[in-house]
Tab-separated table of C-alpha atoms in Angstrom:
chain	number	residue	atom	x	y	z
A	1	MET	CA	-28.529	9.419	3.946
A	2	THR	CA	-29.496	10.268	7.282
A	3	GLY	CA	-29.132	8.914	10.634
A	4	LYS	CA	-25.916	6.183	11.852
A	5	GLN	CA	-25.012	3.952	9.115
A	6	ARG	CA	-26.151	0.361	10.143
A	7	ILE	CA	-23.437	-2.286	11.079
A	8	SER	CA	-23.325	-5.609	10.551
A	9	TYR	CA	-20.509	-8.002	11.921
A	10	PHE	CA	-19.649	-11.428	11.498
A	11	TYR	CA	-17.398	-13.966	13.118
A	12	GLN	CA	-17.301	-17.842	13.093
A	13	PRO	CA	-15.061	-18.672	16.345
A	14	ASP	CA	-14.012	-21.350	14.626
A	15	VAL	CA	-12.078	-19.375	12.111
A	16	GLY	CA	-9.320	-19.112	14.135
A	17	HIS	CA	-8.106	-22.384	15.045
A	18	PHE	CA	-6.443	-23.739	11.726
A	19	TYR	CA	-3.163	-23.694	11.576
A	20	TYR	CA	-0.880	-23.334	8.860
A	21	GLY	CA	2.796	-25.210	10.061
A	22	PRO	CA	5.030	-23.775	12.406
A	23	SER	CA	6.786	-21.850	9.721
A	24	HIS	CA	4.296	-20.365	7.735
A	25	PRO	CA	3.517	-16.736	8.292
A	26	MET	CA	0.024	-17.290	7.611
A	27	LYS	CA	-1.279	-17.289	11.124
A	28	PRO	CA	-5.425	-17.563	11.601
A	29	HIS	CA	-4.954	-16.486	15.450
A	30	ARG	CA	-4.986	-13.139	14.295
A	31	ILE	CA	-8.769	-13.115	13.267
A	32	LYS	CA	-10.049	-14.296	16.675
A	33	MET	CA	-7.006	-11.606	18.515
A	34	ALA	CA	-8.675	-9.378	16.600
A	35	HIS	CA	-12.176	-10.403	17.261
A	36	HIS	CA	-11.606	-10.359	21.094
A	37	LEU	CA	-10.499	-6.552	21.395
A	38	ILE	CA	-13.166	-5.536	19.455
A	39	LEU	CA	-15.362	-7.216	22.727
A	40	SER	CA	-12.833	-5.691	25.370
A	41	TYR	CA	-13.292	-3.018	23.490
A	42	GLY	CA	-17.125	-3.361	23.849
A	43	MET	CA	-17.127	-2.369	19.876
A	44	TYR	CA	-20.112	-6.234	19.763
A	45	ARG	CA	-22.922	-3.264	21.577
A	46	GLN	CA	-22.957	-1.086	18.466
A	47	MET	CA	-22.929	-3.779	16.371
A	48	GLU	CA	-25.201	-6.898	14.476
A	49	CYS	CA	-23.291	-9.795	15.098
A	50	TYR	CA	-24.239	-13.224	13.542
A	51	ARG	CA	-22.295	-16.270	13.397
A	52	SER	CA	-21.676	-16.572	9.513
A	53	HIS	CA	-22.312	-19.903	8.180
A	54	PRO	CA	-19.867	-22.371	6.077
A	55	ALA	CA	-20.377	-21.950	2.346
A	56	THR	CA	-21.029	-25.449	0.923
A	57	PRO	CA	-19.050	-26.483	-2.516
A	58	THR	CA	-22.099	-25.499	-4.612
A	59	GLU	CA	-21.572	-21.718	-3.310
A	60	MET	CA	-17.834	-21.875	-4.328
A	61	ALA	CA	-18.545	-22.766	-7.502
A	62	ALA	CA	-19.849	-19.477	-8.765
A	63	PHE	CA	-16.883	-18.964	-9.374
A	64	HIS	CA	-14.191	-21.780	-8.332
A	65	SER	CA	-14.225	-25.311	-11.002
A	66	ASP	CA	-15.451	-28.106	-9.251
A	67	ASP	CA	-12.586	-30.230	-9.639
A	68	TYR	CA	-10.139	-27.710	-7.516
A	69	ILE	CA	-13.109	-27.484	-5.051
A	70	ASN	CA	-13.470	-31.162	-5.038
A	71	PHE	CA	-9.718	-31.311	-4.715
A	72	LEU	CA	-9.428	-29.282	-1.120
A	73	ALA	CA	-12.643	-31.372	-0.042
A	74	LYS	CA	-10.176	-34.292	-0.376
A	75	ALA	CA	-7.082	-33.342	0.619
A	76	THR	CA	-5.994	-33.485	4.027
A	77	PRO	CA	-1.911	-34.424	5.423
A	78	ASP	CA	-2.525	-38.545	5.245
A	79	ASN	CA	-3.233	-37.889	1.671
A	80	LEU	CA	-1.047	-36.218	0.055
A	81	ARG	CA	1.119	-38.538	-1.698
A	82	SER	CA	-2.376	-39.906	-3.400
A	83	HIS	CA	-3.158	-36.125	-4.588
A	84	SER	CA	1.100	-36.027	-5.829
A	85	ASN	CA	-0.564	-34.609	-9.499
A	86	ALA	CA	-3.477	-32.619	-8.911
A	87	MET	CA	-1.660	-31.408	-5.910
A	88	GLN	CA	0.980	-29.271	-8.648
A	89	ARG	CA	-2.146	-28.903	-10.561
A	90	PHE	CA	-3.685	-26.795	-8.304
A	91	ASN	CA	-0.680	-25.149	-6.843
A	92	VAL	CA	-1.116	-26.756	-3.765
A	93	GLY	CA	1.147	-28.697	-0.762
A	94	GLU	CA	5.020	-28.513	0.601
A	95	TYR	CA	6.220	-27.152	-1.976
A	96	THR	CA	4.110	-23.814	-2.635
A	97	ASP	CA	3.469	-21.396	0.198
A	98	CYS	CA	-0.111	-22.677	-0.347
A	99	PRO	CA	0.275	-26.143	2.624
A	100	VAL	CA	-2.417	-28.733	2.787
A	101	PHE	CA	-3.037	-28.548	6.753
A	102	ASP	CA	-5.251	-29.921	8.911
A	103	GLY	CA	-8.972	-28.723	8.136
A	104	ILE	CA	-8.165	-26.243	5.260
A	105	PHE	CA	-11.821	-27.104	3.272
A	106	GLU	CA	-13.476	-26.267	6.260
A	107	PHE	CA	-11.612	-22.686	7.310
A	108	THR	CA	-12.046	-21.730	3.193
A	109	GLN	CA	-15.735	-22.688	4.309
A	110	LEU	CA	-16.000	-20.542	7.325
A	111	TYR	CA	-14.463	-17.568	5.449
A	112	THR	CA	-16.113	-17.690	2.661
A	113	GLY	CA	-18.852	-18.055	3.883
A	114	ALA	CA	-18.885	-14.997	6.174
A	115	SER	CA	-18.056	-12.854	2.840
A	116	LEU	CA	-21.110	-14.285	1.369
A	117	ASP	CA	-23.636	-13.560	4.403
A	118	GLY	CA	-22.587	-9.762	4.345
A	119	ALA	CA	-22.872	-9.279	0.659
A	120	VAL	CA	-26.513	-10.895	0.901
A	121	LYS	CA	-27.063	-8.689	3.838
A	122	LEU	CA	-25.936	-5.731	1.914
A	123	ASN	CA	-28.280	-7.180	-0.911
A	124	ARG	CA	-31.385	-7.058	1.199
A	125	GLY	CA	-30.745	-4.049	2.084
A	126	ASP	CA	-30.705	-5.051	6.051
A	127	ALA	CA	-27.504	-2.853	6.511
A	128	ASP	CA	-25.175	-0.908	5.021
A	129	ILE	CA	-22.364	-2.553	5.998
A	130	ALA	CA	-20.780	-5.893	7.179
A	131	ILE	CA	-17.605	-6.515	8.251
A	132	ASN	CA	-15.922	-10.683	7.790
A	133	TRP	CA	-12.226	-9.590	9.307
A	134	SER	CA	-11.055	-13.463	8.190
A	135	GLY	CA	-12.306	-12.672	4.370
A	136	GLY	CA	-10.197	-11.051	1.845
A	137	LEU	CA	-7.819	-13.997	0.685
A	138	HIS	CA	-7.407	-12.090	-2.914
A	139	HIS	CA	-5.150	-13.733	-3.973
A	140	ALA	CA	-6.646	-17.077	-5.097
A	141	LYS	CA	-7.885	-17.959	-8.720
A	142	LYS	CA	-10.254	-20.148	-10.543
A	143	SER	CA	-8.072	-23.625	-10.255
A	144	GLU	CA	-5.436	-22.762	-8.146
A	145	ALA	CA	-4.317	-21.093	-4.833
A	146	SER	CA	-1.752	-18.792	-4.614
A	147	GLY	CA	-0.772	-16.554	-1.947
A	148	PHE	CA	-1.712	-18.375	1.071
A	149	CYS	CA	-5.361	-17.961	-0.438
A	150	TYR	CA	-7.043	-21.248	-1.646
A	151	ILE	CA	-10.942	-20.263	-2.201
A	152	ASN	CA	-11.655	-16.702	-3.198
A	153	ASP	CA	-14.409	-15.416	-1.000
A	154	ILE	CA	-14.198	-11.635	-2.431
A	155	VAL	CA	-14.230	-12.734	-6.026
A	156	LEU	CA	-17.569	-14.859	-5.015
A	157	ALA	CA	-18.554	-11.870	-2.600
A	158	ILE	CA	-18.957	-9.786	-5.854
A	159	LEU	CA	-20.620	-11.856	-8.196
A	160	GLU	CA	-23.533	-12.227	-4.915
A	161	LEU	CA	-23.638	-8.738	-5.216
A	162	LEU	CA	-23.735	-8.473	-9.185
A	163	LYS	CA	-27.371	-9.872	-8.901
A	164	VAL	CA	-28.474	-6.658	-6.934
A	165	HIS	CA	-25.958	-3.643	-8.062
A	166	ALA	CA	-25.316	-2.465	-11.822
A	167	ARG	CA	-21.074	-2.065	-10.729
A	168	VAL	CA	-19.414	-3.128	-8.002
A	169	LEU	CA	-15.755	-1.552	-6.977
A	170	TYR	CA	-13.487	-3.286	-5.625
A	171	ILE	CA	-10.857	-1.940	-3.390
A	172	ASP	CA	-7.835	-2.804	-2.357
A	173	ILE	CA	-5.515	-1.622	0.019
A	174	ASP	CA	-2.841	-4.646	0.651
A	175	ILE	CA	0.888	-4.050	0.294
A	176	HIS	CA	0.634	-6.908	-2.301
A	177	HIS	CA	-1.256	-6.615	-5.903
A	178	GLY	CA	-5.071	-7.514	-6.178
A	179	ASP	CA	-4.359	-10.040	-9.070
A	180	GLY	CA	-6.944	-12.767	-8.354
A	181	VAL	CA	-9.633	-10.098	-7.737
A	182	GLU	CA	-8.249	-8.545	-11.081
A	183	GLU	CA	-7.901	-11.883	-12.753
A	184	ALA	CA	-11.640	-12.486	-12.477
A	185	PHE	CA	-13.527	-9.345	-13.486
A	186	TYR	CA	-10.843	-8.024	-16.249
A	187	CYS	CA	-12.600	-8.394	-18.820
A	188	THR	CA	-16.272	-6.634	-17.769
A	189	ASP	CA	-17.374	-3.600	-16.777
A	190	ARG	CA	-19.728	-3.548	-14.771
A	191	VAL	CA	-16.748	-4.330	-11.621
A	192	MET	CA	-14.133	-2.047	-11.535
A	193	THR	CA	-10.927	-2.722	-9.026
A	194	PHE	CA	-8.867	-0.853	-7.213
A	195	SER	CA	-5.617	-1.939	-6.021
A	196	LEU	CA	-2.511	0.483	-4.323
A	197	HIS	CA	0.391	-2.747	-3.769
A	198	LYS	CA	4.167	-2.141	-3.700
A	199	TYR	CA	5.594	-3.597	-7.362
A	200	GLY	CA	8.936	-4.487	-8.472
A	201	ASP	CA	10.256	-7.641	-7.329
A	202	PHE	CA	7.687	-8.478	-5.018
A	203	PHE	CA	4.967	-10.947	-4.968
A	204	PRO	CA	2.915	-11.393	-6.783
A	205	GLY	CA	4.057	-9.319	-10.063
A	206	THR	CA	1.230	-8.057	-11.289
A	207	GLY	CA	-0.260	-4.345	-11.066
A	208	HIS	CA	1.680	-2.601	-13.450
A	209	ILE	CA	0.393	0.942	-14.006
A	210	LYS	CA	-0.922	-0.182	-17.890
A	211	ASP	CA	-2.609	-3.545	-16.917
A	212	THR	CA	-5.969	-1.851	-17.082
A	213	GLY	CA	-8.248	-4.644	-18.410
A	214	ALA	CA	-9.077	-5.547	-21.667
A	215	LYS	CA	-12.559	-6.277	-24.060
A	216	GLU	CA	-15.256	-4.480	-22.049
A	217	GLY	CA	-13.247	-4.054	-19.209
A	218	THR	CA	-10.631	-1.673	-20.574
A	219	GLY	CA	-10.188	0.668	-17.886
A	220	PHE	CA	-11.710	-0.838	-15.390
A	221	SER	CA	-8.320	-1.981	-13.578
A	222	VAL	CA	-6.407	0.753	-11.947
A	223	ASN	CA	-3.076	-0.365	-10.513
A	224	ALA	CA	-1.026	1.552	-8.041
A	225	PRO	CA	1.354	0.651	-8.488
A	226	LEU	CA	4.696	1.505	-5.442
A	227	THR	CA	7.635	0.620	-4.023
A	228	SER	CA	9.092	0.896	-0.379
A	229	GLY	CA	8.348	2.782	2.654
A	230	MET	CA	5.067	4.475	1.643
A	231	THR	CA	4.192	6.982	4.818
A	232	ASP	CA	0.711	7.876	5.514
A	233	GLU	CA	0.896	11.502	3.315
A	234	THR	CA	2.208	10.162	0.388
A	235	TYR	CA	-0.666	7.245	0.419
A	236	VAL	CA	-3.381	9.461	1.299
A	237	ARG	CA	-2.232	11.585	-1.696
A	238	ILE	CA	-2.770	9.287	-4.129
A	239	PHE	CA	-5.455	7.087	-2.453
A	240	LYS	CA	-8.036	10.196	-2.275
A	241	PRO	CA	-7.988	11.950	-5.641
A	242	VAL	CA	-7.494	8.822	-7.383
A	243	MET	CA	-10.800	7.338	-5.565
A	244	ALA	CA	-13.149	10.763	-5.406
A	245	LYS	CA	-12.108	10.170	-8.743
A	246	ILE	CA	-13.561	6.676	-10.058
A	247	MET	CA	-16.729	7.430	-7.380
A	248	GLU	CA	-17.200	10.010	-10.086
A	249	VAL	CA	-16.944	8.430	-13.486
A	250	PHE	CA	-18.108	4.804	-11.845
A	251	ARG	CA	-20.378	5.119	-9.960
A	252	PRO	CA	-20.884	2.055	-7.797
A	253	GLY	CA	-23.729	0.296	-6.032
A	254	ALA	CA	-21.291	-1.260	-4.030
A	255	ILE	CA	-17.783	-1.044	-2.952
A	256	VAL	CA	-15.392	-4.492	-1.486
A	257	LEU	CA	-12.424	-2.439	0.585
A	258	GLN	CA	-10.731	-5.421	1.178
A	259	CYS	CA	-7.848	-3.937	4.315
A	260	GLY	CA	-5.053	-6.415	4.076
A	261	ALA	CA	-2.910	-5.452	7.621
A	262	ASP	CA	0.853	-6.418	5.905
A	263	SER	CA	1.101	-2.367	4.496
A	264	ILE	CA	0.876	-1.444	7.882
A	265	VAL	CA	4.073	-0.306	9.743
A	266	GLY	CA	6.482	-4.030	10.853
A	267	ASP	CA	5.235	-6.381	9.062
A	268	ARG	CA	6.868	-9.466	8.397
A	269	LEU	CA	6.733	-8.934	5.008
A	270	GLY	CA	5.316	-5.592	4.041
A	271	CYS	CA	7.496	-2.941	3.579
A	272	PHE	CA	5.483	0.224	3.804
A	273	ASN	CA	5.933	2.594	7.240
A	274	LEU	CA	2.079	3.367	6.917
A	275	SER	CA	0.605	3.915	11.175
A	276	LEU	CA	-2.945	2.303	11.625
A	277	LYS	CA	-4.294	5.966	11.016
A	278	GLY	CA	-3.063	6.777	7.600
A	279	HIS	CA	-3.835	3.127	6.604
A	280	ALA	CA	-6.959	3.750	8.564
A	281	GLU	CA	-8.439	6.929	6.792
A	282	CYS	CA	-8.545	4.877	3.082
A	283	VAL	CA	-11.350	3.162	5.327
A	284	ARG	CA	-12.672	6.278	6.004
A	285	TYR	CA	-12.655	7.965	3.417
A	286	THR	CA	-14.902	4.225	1.559
A	287	LYS	CA	-17.112	4.719	3.830
A	288	SER	CA	-17.615	8.507	3.410
A	289	PHE	CA	-19.986	7.834	-0.074
A	290	ASN	CA	-22.136	6.280	2.354
A	291	VAL	CA	-22.352	3.011	-0.728
A	292	PRO	CA	-22.947	-0.153	0.509
A	293	THR	CA	-19.707	-1.677	1.577
A	294	LEU	CA	-18.688	-4.801	2.700
A	295	VAL	CA	-15.335	-4.457	4.313
A	296	LEU	CA	-12.737	-7.955	4.755
A	297	GLY	CA	-9.131	-8.818	6.011
A	298	GLY	CA	-6.680	-10.008	3.820
A	299	GLY	CA	-2.903	-9.832	4.649
A	300	GLY	CA	-1.077	-9.018	7.656
A	301	TYR	CA	2.249	-11.205	9.087
A	302	THR	CA	2.740	-9.032	12.070
A	303	ILE	CA	-0.476	-10.719	14.281
A	304	ARG	CA	-0.903	-7.885	17.251
A	305	ASN	CA	-0.422	-5.322	14.602
A	306	VAL	CA	-3.016	-7.018	12.236
A	307	ALA	CA	-5.333	-7.070	15.244
A	308	ARG	CA	-4.662	-3.620	16.100
A	309	CYS	CA	-5.803	-2.823	12.837
A	310	TRP	CA	-8.723	-4.269	12.191
A	311	ALA	CA	-10.158	-3.726	15.902
A	312	TYR	CA	-8.718	0.605	15.420
A	313	GLU	CA	-10.706	-0.017	11.513
A	314	THR	CA	-14.022	-0.938	12.912
A	315	SER	CA	-14.242	1.836	15.601
A	316	VAL	CA	-13.631	3.860	11.965
A	317	LEU	CA	-16.567	2.488	10.856
A	318	LEU	CA	-18.536	2.877	13.832
A	319	ASP	CA	-17.881	6.417	14.501
A	320	VAL	CA	-16.283	5.742	17.665
A	321	GLU	CA	-13.007	7.426	19.799
A	322	LEU	CA	-10.828	3.573	21.611
A	323	PRO	CA	-8.328	5.077	23.764
A	324	ASP	CA	-5.106	4.305	23.072
A	325	GLU	CA	-5.046	1.868	26.400
A	326	ILE	CA	-5.551	-1.682	24.729
A	327	PRO	CA	-8.308	-3.304	27.905
A	328	TYR	CA	-7.820	-6.848	29.217
A	329	ASN	CA	-8.537	-9.289	26.899
A	330	ASP	CA	-6.941	-13.146	26.193
A	331	TYR	CA	-4.346	-12.175	24.238
A	332	TYR	CA	-3.292	-9.153	25.973
A	333	GLU	CA	0.278	-10.756	26.684
A	334	PHE	CA	0.211	-9.919	23.264
A	335	TYR	CA	0.536	-6.040	22.669
A	336	ALA	CA	4.101	-6.239	25.267
A	337	PRO	CA	5.602	-3.671	26.283
A	338	ASP	CA	3.214	-0.548	25.795
A	339	TYR	CA	0.229	-2.529	25.460
A	340	LYS	CA	-1.013	-0.190	22.708
A	341	LEU	CA	-3.169	0.565	20.360
A	342	HIS	CA	-1.265	2.894	17.631
A	343	LEU	CA	1.913	2.140	16.126
A	344	THR	CA	4.848	4.676	15.410
A	345	PRO	CA	6.165	4.671	12.038
A	346	ASP	CA	9.849	3.825	11.851
A	347	GLN	CA	12.251	6.224	11.011
A	348	ARG	CA	13.475	4.785	7.507
A	349	GLU	CA	13.312	6.745	3.668
A	350	ASN	CA	10.152	6.765	1.510
A	351	LEU	CA	11.924	5.319	-1.941
A	352	ASN	CA	8.492	7.190	-3.705
A	353	THR	CA	9.814	10.369	-4.757
A	354	ASP	CA	7.763	13.294	-5.554
A	355	ALA	CA	7.987	13.313	-8.727
A	356	SER	CA	6.615	9.634	-8.826
A	357	LEU	CA	4.129	9.688	-7.154
A	358	GLU	CA	3.081	12.087	-9.001
A	359	SER	CA	2.948	10.351	-11.692
A	360	VAL	CA	1.357	7.984	-10.958
A	361	ARG	CA	-1.694	10.284	-9.571
A	362	ILE	CA	-1.679	11.929	-13.382
A	363	ASP	CA	-1.752	8.474	-15.283
A	364	LEU	CA	-4.544	6.477	-13.405
A	365	LEU	CA	-6.036	10.097	-13.177
A	366	THR	CA	-5.858	10.096	-16.881
A	367	GLN	CA	-7.317	6.637	-17.633
A	368	LEU	CA	-10.509	7.338	-15.944
A	369	ASN	CA	-11.186	10.987	-17.456
A	370	GLY	CA	-10.967	8.037	-20.456
A	371	LEU	CA	-13.991	6.945	-19.753
A	372	LYS	CA	-17.174	7.311	-21.118
A	373	GLY	CA	-19.409	7.051	-17.987
A	374	ALA	CA	-20.786	4.459	-15.598
A	375	PRO	CA	-21.867	1.410	-17.070
A	376	SER	CA	-25.708	0.995	-17.596
A	377	VAL	CA	-26.419	-3.162	-17.474
A	378	GLN	CA	-30.447	-4.143	-18.391
A	379	MET	CA	-31.283	-5.610	-15.245
A	380	MET	CA	-32.952	-8.791	-15.522
A	381	GLU	CA	-35.145	-9.481	-12.133
A	382	VAL	CA	-32.514	-10.805	-9.753
A	383	PRO	CA	-31.522	-14.094	-9.206
A	384	PRO	CA	-31.840	-15.286	-5.746
A	385	ASP	CA	-29.615	-14.925	-2.795
A	386	PHE	CA	-27.150	-18.982	-2.453
A	387	GLU	CA	-29.224	-19.580	0.586
A	388	LEU	CA	-32.687	-19.484	-0.900
A	389	ILE	CA	-31.388	-21.573	-3.945
A	390	LYS	CA	-30.098	-23.911	-0.932
A	391	GLY	CA	-33.739	-24.230	0.590
A	392	SER	CA	-32.422	-24.497	3.750
A	393	VAL	CA	-34.621	-23.369	6.088
A	394	GLY	CA	-32.283	-23.963	8.924
A	395	VAL	CA	-30.003	-21.512	7.368
A	396	GLU	CA	-32.503	-19.031	6.845
A	397	ASP	CA	-33.699	-19.749	10.732
A	398	ASP	CA	-29.919	-18.652	11.970
A	399	ARG	CA	-30.051	-15.355	10.009
A	400	THR	CA	-33.024	-14.806	11.542
A	401	GLU	CA	-32.884	-15.011	15.678
A	402	THR	CA	-32.483	-11.717	17.971
A	403	LYS	CA	-30.361	-9.378	18.604
A	404	GLU	CA	-29.941	-10.576	22.236
A	405	GLU	CA	-29.230	-13.659	20.951
A	406	ARG	CA	-26.411	-12.479	18.405
A	407	GLU	CA	-25.035	-10.197	21.114
A	408	GLY	CA	-24.626	-12.908	23.733
A	409	GLU	CA	-23.792	-15.374	21.274
A	410	GLY	CA	-20.853	-12.823	20.006
A	411	MET	CA	-19.933	-13.111	24.068
A	412	ASN	CA	-19.492	-16.081	23.970
A	413	ASP	CA	-18.349	-16.804	21.009
A	414	GLY	CA	-14.820	-14.435	22.354
A	415	GLY	CA	-14.349	-17.352	25.071
A	416	SER	CA	-13.994	-19.655	22.812
């Protein structure tokens, strides 16, 4: 590939206005904070900025069950008593980590629609990289909410990419195992999942190194179980050689990269010790392969640091240097007392020993060496985009506005 990579950025100004509840660690407001940093650093000028469409129940049904989608569409904090059986069945409600809050279904529509729009943009060859920081909700199952996640936008985006690409690679650098995505594609060789995560007495409890897939998918689930205190140097020591081997043997046509920021230092729920630069080195290395890539958010519960992380990783994708001084923006006071972009890792012990890391690295490289080359797929006529299935002229028209209109809209969104 020659020339600068074309980057599309998807954002819905309302996505940051939803509220899980006063004591809940998931704060959608972090997405808006990241957006304002991206605006105040001027990065929007170097991307095509789009207001994404809200996903429809039909689009969600490509993976999720109809009764689960219908429940989410009807559930409100005011009618919970009439849905008590369904709440238990779908793992939603006050006794779970997935509460019913005002606008819950609209929230899922917004983050999911942005991931689908990004996948379609890549499929059409209209962008090399698509970014949706509101996406990456990797724990949701076919008929069950889990780990603050209700609709699995990642699985839906991968299904969209599989319409055009024979093989899709999913990479997960969130501190939690990407269990919902792994489970969805556990028995296929068309999707390889690669997750680096804290393992052992830690949610969701899956992601053992010997969980490698089943049936046709045997060997195509790649898990790097780690423990507390991971540093930049030790994280990259696992990520780069395994990623290089994956690209050699699997040769994906597209990549989905989930950039959960709960693996960086100082996270409310995390226990790794990565700086922004260490976390973003995975983004930089993935980008270097010049494969169409959908970049998503994910976890992250110290919201000022989540915003820092995703703004910095946007700059890495754009190949631009950002000054460490955070420019003034609507949420400037969140970055007190230093008002700096970068974080300093803590002085703490890394419980991952050289021997344990080397064992993980060797086991994963051995697993990948055992694969018999990249699977080939007899590609039939490419199925239509989800938006063409809907036949909605209005939606199509919304996506063909001029770049100038989009940039102006991006600025306006920032002030909402």
